[in-house]
Amino acid sequence: MNAVNRVFYTMLAQNVEATAKFYTDILSLKRHFDSDWFIILTPQDGPVIELAILDANNPIVPEGMSARGTGGILNFVVEDVHIAHDAAQKIGAKVISPPTAMPYGQERMLIEDPNGQMIDVSSPTVPMQG
């Protein structure tokens, strides 16, 4: 078996620095690697990533996203989505949907990053089942 040692999602940006600042300002991510053309951001406690695959026709998919057939939603689960919402408003981020209670036990906010990437920032409202 060939073990996976690292997984990361690379997004394309017109302005790498502005995009990195967007994520560090709203989600308190830290710069793990930094150059003028490529920046890696990780959570404060170190790199952790999960790959989620969502049925494009599921009713929780934001309107218009399923018709694309490509692309996706970048998700961040945080302790308090309201703190992220306040930070997003403070920097003038495009908020698609403010924190909203979802039927699967999370509160979800949808925003767009400076490149138009749909971002889901959520916090659990009930203990996570694992």
PDB file of C-alpha atoms in Angstrom:
ATOM      1  CA  MET A   1       0.000   0.000   0.000  1.00  0.00           C
ATOM      2  CA  ASN A   2       1.221   3.495  -0.827  1.00  0.00           C
ATOM      3  CA  ALA A   3       0.538   5.710   2.211  1.00  0.00           C
ATOM      4  CA  VAL A   4      -0.523   9.308   1.653  1.00  0.00           C
ATOM      5  CA  ASN A   5       1.819  11.625   3.546  1.00  0.00           C
ATOM      6  CA  ARG A   6       0.295  14.945   2.617  1.00  0.00           C
ATOM      7  CA  VAL A   7      -2.848  16.336   1.000  1.00  0.00           C
ATOM      8  CA  PHE A   8      -3.484  19.953   0.144  1.00  0.00           C
ATOM      9  CA  TYR A   9      -5.800  21.952  -2.060  1.00  0.00           C
ATOM     10  CA  THR A  10      -4.183  24.520  -4.347  1.00  0.00           C
ATOM     11  CA  MET A  11      -6.359  27.428  -5.406  1.00  0.00           C
ATOM     12  CA  LEU A  12      -5.443  29.777  -8.221  1.00  0.00           C
ATOM     13  CA  ALA A  13      -5.358  33.467  -7.327  1.00  0.00           C
ATOM     14  CA  GLN A  14      -4.823  36.680  -9.251  1.00  0.00           C
ATOM     15  CA  ASN A  15      -3.308  38.239  -6.121  1.00  0.00           C
ATOM     16  CA  VAL A  16      -1.574  35.665  -3.902  1.00  0.00           C
ATOM     17  CA  GLU A  17      -0.867  38.087  -1.041  1.00  0.00           C
ATOM     18  CA  ALA A  18      -4.433  39.479  -0.881  1.00  0.00           C
ATOM     19  CA  THR A  19      -5.873  35.977  -0.978  1.00  0.00           C
ATOM     20  CA  ALA A  20      -3.582  34.800   1.852  1.00  0.00           C
ATOM     21  CA  LYS A  21      -4.524  37.866   3.918  1.00  0.00           C
ATOM     22  CA  PHE A  22      -8.232  37.080   3.407  1.00  0.00           C
ATOM     23  CA  TYR A  23      -7.811  33.612   4.941  1.00  0.00           C
ATOM     24  CA  THR A  24      -5.459  34.692   7.744  1.00  0.00           C
ATOM     25  CA  ASP A  25      -7.754  37.583   8.717  1.00  0.00           C
ATOM     26  CA  ILE A  26     -10.967  35.556   8.812  1.00  0.00           C
ATOM     27  CA  LEU A  27      -9.737  32.132   9.951  1.00  0.00           C
ATOM     28  CA  SER A  28      -6.501  32.938  11.827  1.00  0.00           C
ATOM     29  CA  LEU A  29      -4.543  30.549   9.620  1.00  0.00           C
ATOM     30  CA  LYS A  30      -0.761  30.797   9.826  1.00  0.00           C
ATOM     31  CA  ARG A  31       1.735  30.970   7.007  1.00  0.00           C
ATOM     32  CA  HIS A  32       3.415  27.575   6.784  1.00  0.00           C
ATOM     33  CA  PHE A  33       5.375  28.426   3.606  1.00  0.00           C
ATOM     34  CA  ASP A  34       5.754  31.846   2.031  1.00  0.00           C
ATOM     35  CA  SER A  35       7.012  33.088  -1.342  1.00  0.00           C
ATOM     36  CA  ASP A  36       5.903  35.763  -3.773  1.00  0.00           C
ATOM     37  CA  TRP A  37       3.997  33.277  -5.973  1.00  0.00           C
ATOM     38  CA  PHE A  38       2.978  30.462  -3.594  1.00  0.00           C
ATOM     39  CA  ILE A  39       1.814  30.540   0.028  1.00  0.00           C
ATOM     40  CA  ILE A  40       0.727  27.587   2.171  1.00  0.00           C
ATOM     41  CA  LEU A  41      -1.607  28.327   5.069  1.00  0.00           C
ATOM     42  CA  THR A  42      -2.311  25.874   7.877  1.00  0.00           C
ATOM     43  CA  PRO A  43      -4.293  25.872  11.120  1.00  0.00           C
ATOM     44  CA  GLN A  44      -2.423  27.206  14.157  1.00  0.00           C
ATOM     45  CA  ASP A  45      -2.034  23.667  15.542  1.00  0.00           C
ATOM     46  CA  GLY A  46      -0.517  22.251  12.364  1.00  0.00           C
ATOM     47  CA  PRO A  47      -1.624  20.909   9.012  1.00  0.00           C
ATOM     48  CA  VAL A  48      -4.802  18.816   8.908  1.00  0.00           C
ATOM     49  CA  ILE A  49      -6.977  18.283   5.849  1.00  0.00           C
ATOM     50  CA  GLU A  50      -9.960  16.172   4.910  1.00  0.00           C
ATOM     51  CA  LEU A  51     -11.234  15.571   1.398  1.00  0.00           C
ATOM     52  CA  ALA A  52     -15.024  15.737   1.298  1.00  0.00           C
ATOM     53  CA  ILE A  53     -17.114  14.673  -1.685  1.00  0.00           C
ATOM     54  CA  LEU A  54     -20.649  16.064  -1.777  1.00  0.00           C
ATOM     55  CA  ASP A  55     -23.507  15.110  -4.110  1.00  0.00           C
ATOM     56  CA  ALA A  56     -23.929  18.170  -6.346  1.00  0.00           C
ATOM     57  CA  ASN A  57     -27.730  17.731  -6.215  1.00  0.00           C
ATOM     58  CA  ASN A  58     -27.970  17.713  -2.407  1.00  0.00           C
ATOM     59  CA  PRO A  59     -30.261  20.516  -1.145  1.00  0.00           C
ATOM     60  CA  ILE A  60     -27.487  21.997   1.030  1.00  0.00           C
ATOM     61  CA  VAL A  61     -25.491  22.921  -2.110  1.00  0.00           C
ATOM     62  CA  PRO A  62     -25.827  26.703  -2.658  1.00  0.00           C
ATOM     63  CA  GLU A  63     -28.050  27.685  -5.576  1.00  0.00           C
ATOM     64  CA  GLY A  64     -26.142  27.871  -8.843  1.00  0.00           C
ATOM     65  CA  MET A  65     -23.208  25.705  -7.699  1.00  0.00           C
ATOM     66  CA  SER A  66     -24.647  22.358  -8.830  1.00  0.00           C
ATOM     67  CA  ALA A  67     -25.250  23.628 -12.375  1.00  0.00           C
ATOM     68  CA  ARG A  68     -21.517  24.223 -12.835  1.00  0.00           C
ATOM     69  CA  GLY A  69     -20.656  20.539 -12.769  1.00  0.00           C
ATOM     70  CA  THR A  70     -17.143  21.440 -11.641  1.00  0.00           C
ATOM     71  CA  GLY A  71     -15.614  23.335  -8.796  1.00  0.00           C
ATOM     72  CA  GLY A  72     -16.591  23.014  -5.220  1.00  0.00           C
ATOM     73  CA  ILE A  73     -16.917  24.581  -1.828  1.00  0.00           C
ATOM     74  CA  LEU A  74     -13.920  24.999   0.459  1.00  0.00           C
ATOM     75  CA  ASN A  75     -15.018  24.212   4.043  1.00  0.00           C
ATOM     76  CA  PHE A  76     -13.582  25.323   7.364  1.00  0.00           C
ATOM     77  CA  VAL A  77     -15.003  24.101  10.683  1.00  0.00           C
ATOM     78  CA  VAL A  78     -14.244  26.599  13.444  1.00  0.00           C
ATOM     79  CA  GLU A  79     -15.165  26.902  17.104  1.00  0.00           C
ATOM     80  CA  ASP A  80     -17.449  29.920  16.562  1.00  0.00           C
ATOM     81  CA  VAL A  81     -18.739  30.871  13.114  1.00  0.00           C
ATOM     82  CA  HIS A  82     -19.891  34.243  14.494  1.00  0.00           C
ATOM     83  CA  ILE A  83     -16.279  35.299  15.147  1.00  0.00           C
ATOM     84  CA  ALA A  84     -15.442  34.449  11.518  1.00  0.00           C
ATOM     85  CA  HIS A  85     -18.550  36.330  10.352  1.00  0.00           C
ATOM     86  CA  ASP A  86     -17.499  39.434  12.293  1.00  0.00           C
ATOM     87  CA  ALA A  87     -13.993  39.196  10.800  1.00  0.00           C
ATOM     88  CA  ALA A  88     -15.422  38.767   7.283  1.00  0.00           C
ATOM     89  CA  GLN A  89     -17.618  41.843   7.698  1.00  0.00           C
ATOM     90  CA  LYS A  90     -14.713  43.842   9.122  1.00  0.00           C
ATOM     91  CA  ILE A  91     -12.605  43.292   5.984  1.00  0.00           C
ATOM     92  CA  GLY A  92     -15.539  43.750   3.604  1.00  0.00           C
ATOM     93  CA  ALA A  93     -15.711  40.140   2.402  1.00  0.00           C
ATOM     94  CA  LYS A  94     -18.657  39.169   0.208  1.00  0.00           C
ATOM     95  CA  VAL A  95     -21.024  37.339   2.566  1.00  0.00           C
ATOM     96  CA  ILE A  96     -23.365  35.090   0.583  1.00  0.00           C
ATOM     97  CA  SER A  97     -25.221  33.805   3.637  1.00  0.00           C
ATOM     98  CA  PRO A  98     -24.746  34.878   7.275  1.00  0.00           C
ATOM     99  CA  PRO A  99     -24.475  32.205   9.982  1.00  0.00           C
ATOM    100  CA  THR A 100     -27.549  30.005   9.578  1.00  0.00           C
ATOM    101  CA  ALA A 101     -28.630  26.921  11.548  1.00  0.00           C
ATOM    102  CA  MET A 102     -28.451  23.863   9.287  1.00  0.00           C
ATOM    103  CA  PRO A 103     -30.380  20.596   9.751  1.00  0.00           C
ATOM    104  CA  TYR A 104     -27.168  18.568  10.181  1.00  0.00           C
ATOM    105  CA  GLY A 105     -26.111  20.139  13.489  1.00  0.00           C
ATOM    106  CA  GLN A 106     -23.949  23.045  12.356  1.00  0.00           C
ATOM    107  CA  GLU A 107     -24.278  26.763  11.879  1.00  0.00           C
ATOM    108  CA  ARG A 108     -23.012  27.714   8.411  1.00  0.00           C
ATOM    109  CA  MET A 109     -21.847  30.966   6.812  1.00  0.00           C
ATOM    110  CA  LEU A 110     -21.110  31.203   3.084  1.00  0.00           C
ATOM    111  CA  ILE A 111     -18.635  33.776   1.781  1.00  0.00           C
ATOM    112  CA  GLU A 112     -16.566  34.306  -1.361  1.00  0.00           C
ATOM    113  CA  ASP A 113     -12.833  34.805  -1.317  1.00  0.00           C
ATOM    114  CA  PRO A 114     -11.195  37.490  -3.502  1.00  0.00           C
ATOM    115  CA  ASN A 115     -11.084  35.007  -6.418  1.00  0.00           C
ATOM    116  CA  GLY A 116     -14.755  34.018  -6.258  1.00  0.00           C
ATOM    117  CA  GLN A 117     -14.111  30.702  -4.450  1.00  0.00           C
ATOM    118  CA  MET A 118     -17.157  29.687  -2.399  1.00  0.00           C
ATOM    119  CA  ILE A 119     -16.174  29.248   1.271  1.00  0.00           C
ATOM    120  CA  ASP A 120     -18.290  27.460   3.889  1.00  0.00           C
ATOM    121  CA  VAL A 121     -17.360  28.413   7.457  1.00  0.00           C
ATOM    122  CA  SER A 122     -19.262  26.342  10.014  1.00  0.00           C
ATOM    123  CA  SER A 123     -19.322  25.560  13.695  1.00  0.00           C
ATOM    124  CA  PRO A 124     -21.027  22.587  15.339  1.00  0.00           C
ATOM    125  CA  THR A 125     -24.230  23.254  17.264  1.00  0.00           C
ATOM    126  CA  VAL A 126     -24.328  19.684  18.577  1.00  0.00           C
ATOM    127  CA  PRO A 127     -21.426  17.370  19.435  1.00  0.00           C
ATOM    128  CA  MET A 128     -19.780  15.910  16.320  1.00  0.00           C
ATOM    129  CA  GLN A 129     -20.368  12.185  15.781  1.00  0.00           C
ATOM    130  CA  GLY A 130     -17.263  10.268  14.765  1.00  0.00           C
TER     131      GLY A 130
END
